[in-house]
Amino acid sequence: MKKFAGMIYTICLWVGILLVIGSLAYIGYTFARVHERKHAIEESREQFVKTAKVSVESHPVDETEPQEVQQPKEYENAIGYIEIAKLDIVLPIFEGTGSQELRDGVGVVEGTSIPTEQKNTVSVIAGHRGGYNGAQTFLHIDQLEKGDEIKVTTKEKELIYHVTGQEVIESTDWTKFTKEKDETKLILLSCHPYPKNTDRILIYSKLAEVRELQ
């Protein structure tokens, strides 16, 4: 009987060890995947800016220069990039909020403006809280506070927004995307609270500065 009990104990011990090893391997894989994705997005943003600067400056490409990193296929339709330093995220922006757009990055809600420096406009950018991109999406946007900076890089300019506040609304409420005279607004939209996702969280911001592409 003692021998049998010892065998059961040994089996349970090894099962426990294997579960721990498996869990650590999964965590390591997830971390590596998120890090690799972030690196790919940052590289694609750099290439996006270089291409945009050539277009803006109307200078021909010097064929003697070494070839730049090509845009990954999933980012080639990006219209810009959003960066939030406080949350350590960089994401491609696409037109529309279909499943593919929100899988690859974030999207501009239909009926709102593409990010621009023009006044009397409101741009709404939607993104998942979690899911495929893990921490590299809008997972922690509820931590943004008044005065925090959001940078949007377009093909023409860098647009710097300052957060003015946040609000939690019902998922069916589409009345908040209003324009203001002489203001250029950006609203971030995501599900809330995570992972329940019954409502929506809005992060309000206004254009504070326009910079040339760096």
mmCIF file of C-alpha atoms in Angstrom:
data_model
loop_
_atom_site.group_PDB
_atom_site.id
_atom_site.type_symbol
_atom_site.label_atom_id
_atom_site.label_comp_id
_atom_site.label_asym_id
_atom_site.label_seq_id
_atom_site.Cartn_x
_atom_site.Cartn_y
_atom_site.Cartn_z
ATOM 1 C CA MET A 1 0.000 0.000 0.000
ATOM 2 C CA LYS A 2 2.831 2.368 0.894
ATOM 3 C CA LYS A 3 4.548 1.510 -2.367
ATOM 4 C CA PHE A 4 1.370 2.315 -4.320
ATOM 5 C CA ALA A 5 0.926 5.599 -2.458
ATOM 6 C CA GLY A 6 4.542 6.454 -3.230
ATOM 7 C CA MET A 7 3.963 5.839 -6.929
ATOM 8 C CA ILE A 8 0.890 8.076 -6.913
ATOM 9 C CA TYR A 9 2.870 10.800 -5.143
ATOM 10 C CA THR A 10 5.701 10.536 -7.689
ATOM 11 C CA ILE A 11 3.285 10.697 -10.624
ATOM 12 C CA CYS A 12 1.510 13.729 -9.160
ATOM 13 C CA LEU A 13 4.855 15.397 -8.516
ATOM 14 C CA TRP A 14 5.983 14.920 -12.101
ATOM 15 C CA VAL A 15 2.635 16.077 -13.455
ATOM 16 C CA GLY A 16 2.966 19.220 -11.342
ATOM 17 C CA ILE A 17 6.502 19.820 -12.576
ATOM 18 C CA LEU A 18 5.424 19.374 -16.202
ATOM 19 C CA LEU A 19 2.530 21.795 -15.695
ATOM 20 C CA VAL A 20 4.893 24.402 -14.247
ATOM 21 C CA ILE A 21 7.355 23.925 -17.109
ATOM 22 C CA GLY A 22 4.528 24.158 -19.643
ATOM 23 C CA SER A 23 3.188 27.332 -18.051
ATOM 24 C CA LEU A 24 6.622 28.959 -18.022
ATOM 25 C CA ALA A 25 7.175 27.968 -21.650
ATOM 26 C CA TYR A 26 3.815 29.488 -22.644
ATOM 27 C CA ILE A 27 4.563 32.718 -20.775
ATOM 28 C CA GLY A 28 7.979 32.886 -22.423
ATOM 29 C CA TYR A 29 6.486 32.280 -25.868
ATOM 30 C CA THR A 30 3.815 34.941 -25.335
ATOM 31 C CA PHE A 31 6.391 37.477 -24.150
ATOM 32 C CA ALA A 32 8.644 36.713 -27.132
ATOM 33 C CA ARG A 33 5.725 37.034 -29.568
ATOM 34 C CA VAL A 34 4.644 40.399 -28.134
ATOM 35 C CA HIS A 35 8.241 41.682 -28.184
ATOM 36 C CA GLU A 36 8.763 40.496 -31.775
ATOM 37 C CA ARG A 37 5.507 42.136 -32.889
ATOM 38 C CA LYS A 38 6.409 45.416 -31.205
ATOM 39 C CA HIS A 39 9.809 45.407 -32.924
ATOM 40 C CA ALA A 40 8.181 44.733 -36.319
ATOM 41 C CA ILE A 41 5.706 47.590 -35.820
ATOM 42 C CA GLU A 42 8.464 50.010 -34.811
ATOM 43 C CA GLU A 43 10.482 49.060 -37.904
ATOM 44 C CA SER A 44 7.437 49.488 -40.134
ATOM 45 C CA ARG A 45 6.781 52.922 -38.599
ATOM 46 C CA GLU A 46 10.360 53.998 -39.380
ATOM 47 C CA GLN A 47 9.954 52.864 -42.982
ATOM 48 C CA PHE A 48 6.563 54.607 -43.177
ATOM 49 C CA VAL A 49 8.128 57.903 -42.059
ATOM 50 C CA LYS A 50 11.066 57.593 -44.477
ATOM 51 C CA THR A 51 8.724 56.936 -47.385
ATOM 52 C CA ALA A 52 6.446 59.801 -46.344
ATOM 53 C CA LYS A 53 9.360 62.242 -46.060
ATOM 54 C CA VAL A 54 10.523 61.388 -49.580
ATOM 55 C CA SER A 55 6.993 62.028 -50.839
ATOM 56 C CA VAL A 56 6.592 65.303 -48.931
ATOM 57 C CA GLU A 57 9.993 66.638 -49.958
ATOM 58 C CA SER A 58 9.538 65.416 -53.573
ATOM 59 C CA HIS A 59 13.104 64.142 -53.649
ATOM 60 C CA PRO A 60 13.962 61.099 -55.773
ATOM 61 C CA VAL A 61 15.244 58.079 -53.914
ATOM 62 C CA ASP A 62 19.025 57.694 -54.067
ATOM 63 C CA GLU A 63 19.542 54.272 -55.593
ATOM 64 C CA THR A 64 23.055 54.128 -54.118
ATOM 65 C CA GLU A 65 21.623 54.032 -50.594
ATOM 66 C CA PRO A 66 21.207 50.607 -48.973
ATOM 67 C CA GLN A 67 17.725 49.147 -49.285
ATOM 68 C CA GLU A 68 15.407 49.911 -46.415
ATOM 69 C CA VAL A 69 13.407 47.303 -44.534
ATOM 70 C CA GLN A 70 10.252 46.555 -46.506
ATOM 71 C CA GLN A 71 6.879 47.183 -44.921
ATOM 72 C CA PRO A 72 5.433 43.926 -43.542
ATOM 73 C CA LYS A 73 2.400 42.936 -45.592
ATOM 74 C CA GLU A 74 -0.030 43.363 -42.686
ATOM 75 C CA TYR A 75 1.031 47.017 -42.265
ATOM 76 C CA GLU A 76 1.314 48.126 -45.894
ATOM 77 C CA ASN A 77 -2.157 49.719 -45.841
ATOM 78 C CA ALA A 78 -1.510 51.699 -42.666
ATOM 79 C CA ILE A 79 -2.468 55.382 -42.943
ATOM 80 C CA GLY A 80 -0.404 56.325 -39.909
ATOM 81 C CA TYR A 81 0.901 55.236 -36.515
ATOM 82 C CA ILE A 82 -0.199 56.039 -32.985
ATOM 83 C CA GLU A 83 2.315 56.198 -30.138
ATOM 84 C CA ILE A 84 1.563 56.510 -26.434
ATOM 85 C CA ALA A 85 4.841 56.752 -24.533
ATOM 86 C CA LYS A 86 3.207 56.386 -21.118
ATOM 87 C CA LEU A 87 1.835 52.976 -22.105
ATOM 88 C CA ASP A 88 4.856 51.992 -24.241
ATOM 89 C CA ILE A 89 2.763 51.229 -27.310
ATOM 90 C CA VAL A 90 3.185 51.883 -31.031
ATOM 91 C CA LEU A 91 0.400 50.726 -33.351
ATOM 92 C CA PRO A 92 -0.446 51.069 -37.052
ATOM 93 C CA ILE A 93 -3.654 52.939 -37.869
ATOM 94 C CA PHE A 94 -5.989 51.661 -40.589
ATOM 95 C CA GLU A 95 -9.153 53.000 -42.183
ATOM 96 C CA GLY A 96 -12.141 51.128 -40.763
ATOM 97 C CA THR A 97 -12.663 48.878 -37.769
ATOM 98 C CA GLY A 98 -13.122 45.447 -39.327
ATOM 99 C CA SER A 99 -11.736 42.314 -37.699
ATOM 100 C CA GLN A 100 -8.562 42.413 -39.810
ATOM 101 C CA GLU A 101 -7.837 46.074 -39.051
ATOM 102 C CA LEU A 102 -8.258 45.540 -35.311
ATOM 103 C CA ARG A 103 -6.200 42.355 -35.466
ATOM 104 C CA ASP A 104 -3.266 44.157 -37.095
ATOM 105 C CA GLY A 105 -3.555 47.427 -35.170
ATOM 106 C CA VAL A 106 -6.224 50.060 -34.566
ATOM 107 C CA GLY A 107 -8.788 51.641 -36.884
ATOM 108 C CA VAL A 108 -10.513 54.938 -37.616
ATOM 109 C CA VAL A 109 -14.233 54.683 -36.888
ATOM 110 C CA GLU A 110 -16.340 55.191 -40.008
ATOM 111 C CA GLY A 111 -17.946 58.618 -40.173
ATOM 112 C CA THR A 112 -15.136 60.332 -38.270
ATOM 113 C CA SER A 113 -12.100 62.121 -39.693
ATOM 114 C CA ILE A 114 -8.738 60.644 -40.579
ATOM 115 C CA PRO A 115 -6.277 62.241 -38.087
ATOM 116 C CA THR A 116 -5.537 65.741 -39.376
ATOM 117 C CA GLU A 117 -4.408 69.157 -38.213
ATOM 118 C CA GLN A 118 -7.562 70.776 -39.581
ATOM 119 C CA LYS A 119 -9.859 72.418 -37.048
ATOM 120 C CA ASN A 120 -13.495 71.490 -36.438
ATOM 121 C CA THR A 121 -12.714 67.778 -36.829
ATOM 122 C CA VAL A 122 -12.974 64.727 -34.600
ATOM 123 C CA SER A 123 -11.064 61.505 -35.220
ATOM 124 C CA VAL A 124 -12.101 58.362 -33.353
ATOM 125 C CA ILE A 125 -9.582 55.517 -33.203
ATOM 126 C CA ALA A 126 -10.801 52.135 -31.951
ATOM 127 C CA GLY A 127 -8.701 49.245 -30.675
ATOM 128 C CA HIS A 128 -9.042 46.064 -28.648
ATOM 129 C CA ARG A 129 -8.147 45.980 -24.951
ATOM 130 C CA GLY A 130 -6.519 42.548 -25.226
ATOM 131 C CA GLY A 131 -6.649 39.643 -27.641
ATOM 132 C CA TYR A 132 -4.156 38.930 -30.410
ATOM 133 C CA ASN A 133 -1.885 41.897 -29.720
ATOM 134 C CA GLY A 134 -1.816 41.358 -25.956
ATOM 135 C CA ALA A 135 -0.425 44.337 -24.071
ATOM 136 C CA GLN A 136 0.423 46.117 -27.319
ATOM 137 C CA THR A 137 -3.171 47.278 -27.893
ATOM 138 C CA PHE A 138 -5.355 49.566 -25.770
ATOM 139 C CA LEU A 139 -5.198 47.276 -22.721
ATOM 140 C CA HIS A 140 -4.165 50.031 -20.308
ATOM 141 C CA ILE A 141 -5.705 53.151 -21.850
ATOM 142 C CA ASP A 142 -7.788 53.613 -18.701
ATOM 143 C CA GLN A 143 -4.504 54.678 -17.053
ATOM 144 C CA LEU A 144 -4.224 57.768 -19.267
ATOM 145 C CA GLU A 145 -4.679 61.030 -17.389
ATOM 146 C CA LYS A 146 -5.217 64.671 -18.232
ATOM 147 C CA GLY A 147 -2.112 66.098 -19.903
ATOM 148 C CA ASP A 148 -0.690 62.763 -21.113
ATOM 149 C CA GLU A 149 0.646 62.840 -24.671
ATOM 150 C CA ILE A 150 -0.608 60.896 -27.674
ATOM 151 C CA LYS A 151 1.370 61.119 -30.918
ATOM 152 C CA VAL A 152 -0.082 60.291 -34.320
ATOM 153 C CA THR A 153 2.288 60.098 -37.284
ATOM 154 C CA THR A 154 0.633 60.638 -40.662
ATOM 155 C CA LYS A 155 2.173 60.798 -44.131
ATOM 156 C CA GLU A 156 2.510 64.574 -43.771
ATOM 157 C CA LYS A 157 3.017 65.497 -40.113
ATOM 158 C CA GLU A 158 3.407 64.402 -36.516
ATOM 159 C CA LEU A 159 0.296 65.355 -34.558
ATOM 160 C CA ILE A 160 0.706 65.754 -30.792
ATOM 161 C CA TYR A 161 -2.446 65.492 -28.702
ATOM 162 C CA HIS A 162 -2.901 66.070 -24.970
ATOM 163 C CA VAL A 163 -5.436 64.002 -23.049
ATOM 164 C CA THR A 164 -8.283 66.091 -21.634
ATOM 165 C CA GLY A 165 -10.270 63.380 -19.864
ATOM 166 C CA GLN A 166 -12.024 60.030 -20.118
ATOM 167 C CA GLU A 167 -15.545 58.659 -19.911
ATOM 168 C CA VAL A 168 -17.259 55.261 -19.739
ATOM 169 C CA ILE A 169 -20.377 54.965 -21.897
ATOM 170 C CA GLU A 170 -22.852 52.298 -22.978
ATOM 171 C CA SER A 171 -21.828 50.246 -25.995
ATOM 172 C CA THR A 172 -24.757 51.631 -28.004
ATOM 173 C CA ASP A 173 -24.015 55.310 -27.310
ATOM 174 C CA TRP A 174 -22.714 57.013 -30.461
ATOM 175 C CA THR A 175 -23.518 60.579 -29.408
ATOM 176 C CA LYS A 176 -20.097 61.488 -28.008
ATOM 177 C CA PHE A 177 -18.217 61.961 -31.277
ATOM 178 C CA THR A 178 -19.068 65.637 -31.644
ATOM 179 C CA LYS A 179 -16.988 68.341 -33.301
ATOM 180 C CA GLU A 180 -16.063 71.596 -31.574
ATOM 181 C CA LYS A 181 -15.492 74.891 -33.346
ATOM 182 C CA ASP A 182 -11.792 75.724 -33.727
ATOM 183 C CA GLU A 183 -10.775 72.423 -32.088
ATOM 184 C CA THR A 184 -9.035 69.338 -33.474
ATOM 185 C CA LYS A 185 -10.102 66.344 -31.407
ATOM 186 C CA LEU A 186 -8.897 62.764 -31.122
ATOM 187 C CA ILE A 187 -10.884 60.139 -29.203
ATOM 188 C CA LEU A 188 -9.598 56.664 -28.372
ATOM 189 C CA LEU A 189 -12.326 54.022 -28.098
ATOM 190 C CA SER A 190 -12.167 50.555 -26.568
ATOM 191 C CA CYS A 191 -14.185 47.995 -24.618
ATOM 192 C CA HIS A 192 -14.570 48.359 -20.840
ATOM 193 C CA PRO A 193 -14.154 46.983 -18.257
ATOM 194 C CA TYR A 194 -11.629 44.412 -19.448
ATOM 195 C CA PRO A 195 -12.269 41.486 -19.879
ATOM 196 C CA LYS A 196 -16.022 41.854 -19.261
ATOM 197 C CA ASN A 197 -16.302 44.398 -22.098
ATOM 198 C CA THR A 198 -19.941 45.370 -21.545
ATOM 199 C CA ASP A 199 -19.353 49.112 -21.934
ATOM 200 C CA ARG A 200 -16.987 51.384 -23.842
ATOM 201 C CA ILE A 201 -14.253 53.695 -22.594
ATOM 202 C CA LEU A 202 -13.443 56.952 -24.361
ATOM 203 C CA ILE A 203 -10.170 58.838 -23.963
ATOM 204 C CA TYR A 204 -10.613 62.450 -25.048
ATOM 205 C CA SER A 205 -7.706 64.525 -26.362
ATOM 206 C CA LYS A 206 -7.094 67.714 -28.331
ATOM 207 C CA LEU A 207 -4.373 68.683 -30.780
ATOM 208 C CA ALA A 208 -1.650 70.644 -28.996
ATOM 209 C CA GLU A 209 1.226 70.701 -31.493
ATOM 210 C CA VAL A 210 2.070 69.881 -35.106
ATOM 211 C CA ARG A 211 5.611 68.793 -35.987
ATOM 212 C CA GLU A 212 7.453 68.050 -39.190
ATOM 213 C CA LEU A 213 8.271 64.393 -39.795
ATOM 214 C CA GLN A 214 11.433 63.398 -37.956
#
